[in-house]
């Protein structure tokens, strides 16, 4: 689910403008931090393992997103998706 679809999904759930802003700004900051640290981590662990973990996280986040009803649950699923994209 891309950012546009996620925004439509969250808007359809009835989230306020503030919740939508938090839903997309905080994970982006987390992605920036993960990207900075990620290069060194890939050198230590190995690219193949990181790509496998990234694929699993993407599948888990995408599979759970349609079942999330509360803001906290959607925020958690969004964090998982951001983590998978950052790796």
Short mmCIF file of N, CA, C and O in Angstrom, two decimals:
data_model
loop_
_atom_site.label_atom_id
_atom_site.label_comp_id
_atom_site.label_asym_id
_atom_site.label_seq_id
_atom_site.Cartn_x
_atom_site.Cartn_y
_atom_site.Cartn_z
N UNK A 1 0.85 -1.16 0.00
CA UNK A 1 0.00 0.00 0.00
C UNK A 1 0.90 1.23 0.00
O UNK A 1 1.74 1.38 0.87
N UNK A 2 0.71 2.07 -0.99
CA UNK A 2 1.51 3.29 -1.08
C UNK A 2 0.97 4.37 -0.16
O UNK A 2 -0.08 4.22 0.48
N UNK A 3 1.67 5.48 -0.08
CA UNK A 3 1.25 6.57 0.81
C UNK A 3 -0.13 7.12 0.47
O UNK A 3 -0.90 7.45 1.35
N UNK A 4 -0.44 7.24 -0.82
CA UNK A 4 -1.74 7.77 -1.21
C UNK A 4 -2.86 6.84 -0.79
O UNK A 4 -3.88 7.28 -0.25
N UNK A 5 -2.68 5.54 -1.03
CA UNK A 5 -3.71 4.58 -0.64
C UNK A 5 -3.87 4.52 0.86
O UNK A 5 -4.97 4.38 1.38
N UNK A 6 -2.75 4.60 1.59
CA UNK A 6 -2.81 4.58 3.04
C UNK A 6 -3.55 5.81 3.57
O UNK A 6 -4.31 5.72 4.54
N UNK A 7 -3.34 6.95 2.92
CA UNK A 7 -4.04 8.16 3.35
C UNK A 7 -5.54 8.02 3.11
O UNK A 7 -6.34 8.39 3.97
N UNK A 8 -5.93 7.49 1.96
CA UNK A 8 -7.34 7.26 1.69
C UNK A 8 -7.94 6.26 2.67
O UNK A 8 -9.07 6.43 3.14
N UNK A 9 -7.18 5.21 2.97
CA UNK A 9 -7.63 4.21 3.93
C UNK A 9 -7.87 4.83 5.30
O UNK A 9 -8.91 4.63 5.92
N UNK A 10 -6.90 5.64 5.77
CA UNK A 10 -7.02 6.27 7.07
C UNK A 10 -8.16 7.29 7.08
O UNK A 10 -8.90 7.40 8.07
N UNK A 11 -8.31 8.03 6.00
CA UNK A 11 -9.41 8.99 5.92
C UNK A 11 -10.75 8.26 5.94
O UNK A 11 -11.71 8.71 6.57
N UNK A 12 -10.83 7.12 5.27
CA UNK A 12 -12.04 6.32 5.27
C UNK A 12 -12.39 5.77 6.65
O UNK A 12 -13.55 5.51 6.95
N UNK A 13 -11.37 5.59 7.49
CA UNK A 13 -11.61 5.12 8.86
C UNK A 13 -12.10 6.25 9.77
O UNK A 13 -12.45 6.02 10.91
N UNK A 14 -12.08 7.50 9.26
CA UNK A 14 -12.59 8.62 10.03
C UNK A 14 -11.55 9.30 10.90
O UNK A 14 -11.90 9.99 11.86
N UNK A 15 -10.27 9.14 10.58
CA UNK A 15 -9.22 9.78 11.37
C UNK A 15 -9.21 11.28 11.10
O UNK A 15 -9.50 11.72 9.98
N UNK A 16 -8.85 12.05 12.10
CA UNK A 16 -8.79 13.51 11.96
C UNK A 16 -7.55 13.90 11.16
O UNK A 16 -6.66 13.08 10.90
N UNK A 17 -7.48 15.18 10.82
CA UNK A 17 -6.33 15.70 10.07
C UNK A 17 -5.05 15.57 10.89
O UNK A 17 -3.98 15.28 10.35
N UNK A 18 -5.14 15.77 12.18
CA UNK A 18 -3.97 15.64 13.05
C UNK A 18 -3.50 14.19 13.07
O UNK A 18 -2.30 13.91 12.97
N UNK A 19 -4.41 13.26 13.19
CA UNK A 19 -4.04 11.84 13.18
C UNK A 19 -3.42 11.44 11.84
O UNK A 19 -2.45 10.68 11.81
N UNK A 20 -3.95 11.98 10.75
CA UNK A 20 -3.36 11.69 9.44
C UNK A 20 -1.95 12.24 9.35
O UNK A 20 -1.04 11.59 8.83
N UNK A 21 -1.74 13.45 9.88
CA UNK A 21 -0.40 14.02 9.88
C UNK A 21 0.58 13.20 10.68
O UNK A 21 1.71 12.96 10.25
N UNK A 22 0.16 12.76 11.86
CA UNK A 22 1.02 11.94 12.70
C UNK A 22 1.28 10.59 12.04
O UNK A 22 2.40 10.08 12.07
N UNK A 23 0.26 10.05 11.40
CA UNK A 23 0.37 8.75 10.76
C UNK A 23 1.43 8.73 9.65
O UNK A 23 2.05 7.71 9.40
N UNK A 24 1.67 9.88 9.03
CA UNK A 24 2.63 9.92 7.93
C UNK A 24 3.92 10.64 8.28
O UNK A 24 4.94 10.40 7.63
N UNK A 25 3.93 11.49 9.29
CA UNK A 25 5.17 12.21 9.59
C UNK A 25 6.09 11.42 10.51
O UNK A 25 7.30 11.33 10.25
N UNK A 26 5.57 10.84 11.57
CA UNK A 26 6.41 10.10 12.52
C UNK A 26 7.10 8.91 11.84
O UNK A 26 8.30 8.73 12.00
N UNK A 27 6.39 8.08 11.08
CA UNK A 27 7.09 6.98 10.41
C UNK A 27 8.15 7.45 9.42
O UNK A 27 9.17 6.78 9.24
N UNK A 28 7.95 8.61 8.80
CA UNK A 28 8.97 9.13 7.88
C UNK A 28 10.24 9.50 8.62
O UNK A 28 11.35 9.29 8.12
N UNK A 29 10.09 10.05 9.81
CA UNK A 29 11.27 10.37 10.63
C UNK A 29 11.97 9.08 11.04
O UNK A 29 13.20 8.99 11.00
N UNK A 30 11.18 8.07 11.39
CA UNK A 30 11.77 6.77 11.74
C UNK A 30 12.51 6.18 10.54
O UNK A 30 13.59 5.60 10.70
N UNK A 31 11.96 6.36 9.35
CA UNK A 31 12.61 5.83 8.15
C UNK A 31 13.94 6.53 7.91
O UNK A 31 14.92 5.89 7.53
N UNK A 32 13.99 7.81 8.15
CA UNK A 32 15.25 8.55 8.00
C UNK A 32 16.32 8.01 8.94
O UNK A 32 17.46 7.77 8.52
N UNK A 33 15.96 7.76 10.17
CA UNK A 33 16.91 7.23 11.16
C UNK A 33 17.35 5.82 10.77
O UNK A 33 18.54 5.49 10.83
N UNK A 34 16.42 5.00 10.34
CA UNK A 34 16.75 3.63 9.95
C UNK A 34 17.67 3.62 8.73
O UNK A 34 18.61 2.82 8.65
N UNK A 35 17.43 4.53 7.78
CA UNK A 35 18.28 4.59 6.59
C UNK A 35 19.72 4.95 6.94
O UNK A 35 20.65 4.44 6.34
N UNK A 36 19.89 5.83 7.92
CA UNK A 36 21.24 6.23 8.32
C UNK A 36 21.99 5.05 8.95
O UNK A 36 23.15 4.81 8.66
N UNK A 37 21.31 4.31 9.80
CA UNK A 37 21.94 3.20 10.51
C UNK A 37 21.98 1.93 9.65
O UNK A 37 22.84 1.07 9.84
N UNK A 38 21.07 1.84 8.68
CA UNK A 38 20.92 0.62 7.91
C UNK A 38 22.12 0.18 7.13
O UNK A 38 22.38 -1.01 7.01
N UNK A 39 22.87 1.12 6.57
CA UNK A 39 24.03 0.75 5.76
C UNK A 39 25.06 -0.04 6.55
O UNK A 39 25.56 -1.07 6.10
N UNK A 40 25.35 0.44 7.74
CA UNK A 40 26.33 -0.27 8.59
C UNK A 40 25.77 -1.63 9.02
O UNK A 40 26.51 -2.61 9.10
N UNK A 41 24.48 -1.68 9.28
CA UNK A 41 23.87 -2.93 9.71
C UNK A 41 23.90 -3.98 8.59
O UNK A 41 24.16 -5.15 8.85
N UNK A 42 23.66 -3.56 7.36
CA UNK A 42 23.71 -4.48 6.22
C UNK A 42 25.12 -5.04 6.06
O UNK A 42 25.29 -6.22 5.76
N UNK A 43 26.13 -4.20 6.28
CA UNK A 43 27.51 -4.69 6.17
C UNK A 43 27.81 -5.76 7.21
O UNK A 43 28.57 -6.70 6.94
N UNK A 44 27.22 -5.66 8.37
CA UNK A 44 27.47 -6.64 9.43
C UNK A 44 26.64 -7.91 9.27
O UNK A 44 27.13 -9.00 9.51
N UNK A 45 25.39 -7.77 8.93
CA UNK A 45 24.47 -8.92 8.88
C UNK A 45 24.47 -9.59 7.52
O UNK A 45 24.40 -10.82 7.42
N UNK A 46 24.51 -8.81 6.47
CA UNK A 46 24.45 -9.36 5.12
C UNK A 46 23.18 -8.93 4.40
O UNK A 46 22.10 -8.91 4.99
N UNK A 47 23.33 -8.58 3.15
CA UNK A 47 22.22 -8.06 2.37
C UNK A 47 21.09 -9.06 2.15
O UNK A 47 19.92 -8.69 2.14
N UNK A 48 21.43 -10.33 2.00
CA UNK A 48 20.41 -11.35 1.73
C UNK A 48 19.45 -11.49 2.93
O UNK A 48 18.23 -11.55 2.75
N UNK A 49 20.00 -11.50 4.13
CA UNK A 49 19.16 -11.63 5.33
C UNK A 49 18.29 -10.39 5.53
O UNK A 49 17.13 -10.48 5.91
N UNK A 50 18.86 -9.22 5.24
CA UNK A 50 18.11 -7.98 5.38
C UNK A 50 16.96 -7.93 4.38
O UNK A 50 15.84 -7.53 4.71
N UNK A 51 17.21 -8.34 3.14
CA UNK A 51 16.15 -8.35 2.13
C UNK A 51 15.05 -9.34 2.47
O UNK A 51 13.87 -9.07 2.24
N UNK A 52 15.42 -10.48 3.03
CA UNK A 52 14.42 -11.45 3.46
C UNK A 52 13.56 -10.88 4.57
O UNK A 52 12.33 -10.98 4.54
N UNK A 53 14.20 -10.26 5.56
CA UNK A 53 13.46 -9.65 6.67
C UNK A 53 12.57 -8.52 6.15
O UNK A 53 11.42 -8.38 6.59
N UNK A 54 13.06 -7.74 5.21
CA UNK A 54 12.28 -6.65 4.64
C UNK A 54 11.04 -7.18 3.92
O UNK A 54 9.94 -6.64 4.06
N UNK A 55 11.20 -8.26 3.18
CA UNK A 55 10.07 -8.85 2.47
C UNK A 55 9.02 -9.40 3.43
O UNK A 55 7.82 -9.24 3.21
N UNK A 56 9.47 -10.04 4.49
CA UNK A 56 8.54 -10.58 5.49
C UNK A 56 7.80 -9.44 6.18
O UNK A 56 6.57 -9.50 6.37
N UNK A 57 8.51 -8.38 6.56
CA UNK A 57 7.86 -7.23 7.20
C UNK A 57 6.84 -6.59 6.28
O UNK A 57 5.75 -6.19 6.71
N UNK A 58 7.17 -6.45 5.00
CA UNK A 58 6.24 -5.86 4.04
C UNK A 58 4.97 -6.71 3.92
O UNK A 58 3.86 -6.19 3.90
N UNK A 59 5.14 -8.02 3.87
CA UNK A 59 3.99 -8.91 3.77
C UNK A 59 3.12 -8.85 5.03
O UNK A 59 1.89 -8.78 4.94
N UNK A 60 3.75 -8.82 6.19
CA UNK A 60 3.00 -8.75 7.44
C UNK A 60 2.25 -7.43 7.55
O UNK A 60 1.06 -7.39 7.89
N UNK A 61 2.93 -6.33 7.26
CA UNK A 61 2.28 -5.01 7.34
C UNK A 61 1.13 -4.87 6.36
O UNK A 61 0.07 -4.38 6.71
N UNK A 62 1.33 -5.33 5.14
CA UNK A 62 0.28 -5.23 4.13
C UNK A 62 -0.90 -6.15 4.44
O UNK A 62 -2.05 -5.79 4.20
N UNK A 63 -0.62 -7.32 4.98
CA UNK A 63 -1.69 -8.27 5.29
C UNK A 63 -2.53 -7.83 6.49
O UNK A 63 -3.73 -8.11 6.55
N UNK A 64 -1.92 -7.14 7.44
CA UNK A 64 -2.66 -6.74 8.63
C UNK A 64 -3.38 -5.40 8.49
O UNK A 64 -4.33 -5.14 9.21
N UNK A 65 -2.96 -4.57 7.56
CA UNK A 65 -3.53 -3.22 7.43
C UNK A 65 -5.05 -3.21 7.24
O UNK A 65 -5.73 -2.42 7.88
N UNK A 66 -5.63 -4.07 6.40
CA UNK A 66 -7.09 -4.01 6.22
C UNK A 66 -7.90 -4.35 7.48
O UNK A 66 -9.06 -3.98 7.58
N UNK A 67 -7.29 -5.02 8.43
CA UNK A 67 -8.02 -5.43 9.62
C UNK A 67 -7.87 -4.45 10.79
O UNK A 67 -8.43 -4.68 11.86
N UNK A 68 -7.14 -3.39 10.60
CA UNK A 68 -6.89 -2.43 11.67
C UNK A 68 -8.04 -1.44 11.75
O UNK A 68 -8.47 -0.89 10.74
N UNK A 69 -8.56 -1.24 12.97
CA UNK A 69 -9.69 -0.34 13.15
C UNK A 69 -9.32 0.92 13.93
O UNK A 69 -9.88 1.97 13.70
N UNK A 70 -8.39 0.82 14.86
CA UNK A 70 -8.06 1.97 15.69
C UNK A 70 -6.83 2.68 15.14
O UNK A 70 -6.07 2.14 14.34
N UNK A 71 -6.64 3.92 15.60
CA UNK A 71 -5.49 4.69 15.16
C UNK A 71 -4.19 4.02 15.57
O UNK A 71 -3.24 3.95 14.79
N UNK A 72 -4.13 3.52 16.79
CA UNK A 72 -2.90 2.87 17.28
C UNK A 72 -2.55 1.65 16.44
O UNK A 72 -1.38 1.42 16.12
N UNK A 73 -3.53 0.88 16.06
CA UNK A 73 -3.28 -0.31 15.24
C UNK A 73 -2.80 0.07 13.85
O UNK A 73 -1.85 -0.53 13.32
N UNK A 74 -3.43 1.06 13.23
CA UNK A 74 -3.01 1.51 11.91
C UNK A 74 -1.61 2.12 11.98
O UNK A 74 -0.78 1.89 11.11
N UNK A 75 -1.33 2.85 13.04
CA UNK A 75 0.00 3.45 13.23
C UNK A 75 1.06 2.36 13.35
O UNK A 75 2.13 2.45 12.76
N UNK A 76 0.76 1.30 14.10
CA UNK A 76 1.69 0.18 14.23
C UNK A 76 1.95 -0.51 12.90
O UNK A 76 3.10 -0.81 12.56
N UNK A 77 0.89 -0.75 12.14
CA UNK A 77 1.04 -1.37 10.83
C UNK A 77 1.83 -0.46 9.89
O UNK A 77 2.67 -0.93 9.12
N UNK A 78 1.59 0.84 9.98
CA UNK A 78 2.33 1.79 9.15
C UNK A 78 3.81 1.79 9.52
O UNK A 78 4.67 1.87 8.65
N UNK A 79 4.12 1.69 10.80
CA UNK A 79 5.52 1.62 11.23
C UNK A 79 6.20 0.37 10.68
O UNK A 79 7.37 0.42 10.27
N UNK A 80 5.49 -0.75 10.67
CA UNK A 80 6.06 -1.98 10.11
C UNK A 80 6.34 -1.81 8.62
O UNK A 80 7.39 -2.21 8.13
N UNK A 81 5.41 -1.19 7.90
CA UNK A 81 5.62 -0.96 6.47
C UNK A 81 6.79 -0.02 6.21
O UNK A 81 7.59 -0.23 5.31
N UNK A 82 6.90 1.02 7.03
CA UNK A 82 8.02 1.96 6.88
C UNK A 82 9.34 1.27 7.19
O UNK A 82 10.34 1.47 6.49
N UNK A 83 9.36 0.45 8.21
CA UNK A 83 10.56 -0.30 8.56
C UNK A 83 10.97 -1.20 7.40
O UNK A 83 12.15 -1.29 7.05
N UNK A 84 10.01 -1.85 6.77
CA UNK A 84 10.35 -2.74 5.66
C UNK A 84 10.87 -1.95 4.47
O UNK A 84 11.80 -2.39 3.79
N UNK A 85 10.31 -0.78 4.19
CA UNK A 85 10.80 0.03 3.08
C UNK A 85 12.17 0.62 3.39
O UNK A 85 13.00 0.79 2.49
N UNK A 86 12.43 0.95 4.63
CA UNK A 86 13.71 1.56 5.00
C UNK A 86 14.87 0.57 4.90
O UNK A 86 15.99 0.95 4.63
N UNK A 87 14.57 -0.71 5.12
CA UNK A 87 15.64 -1.69 5.05
C UNK A 87 15.88 -2.05 3.61
O UNK A 87 16.90 -2.50 3.22
#
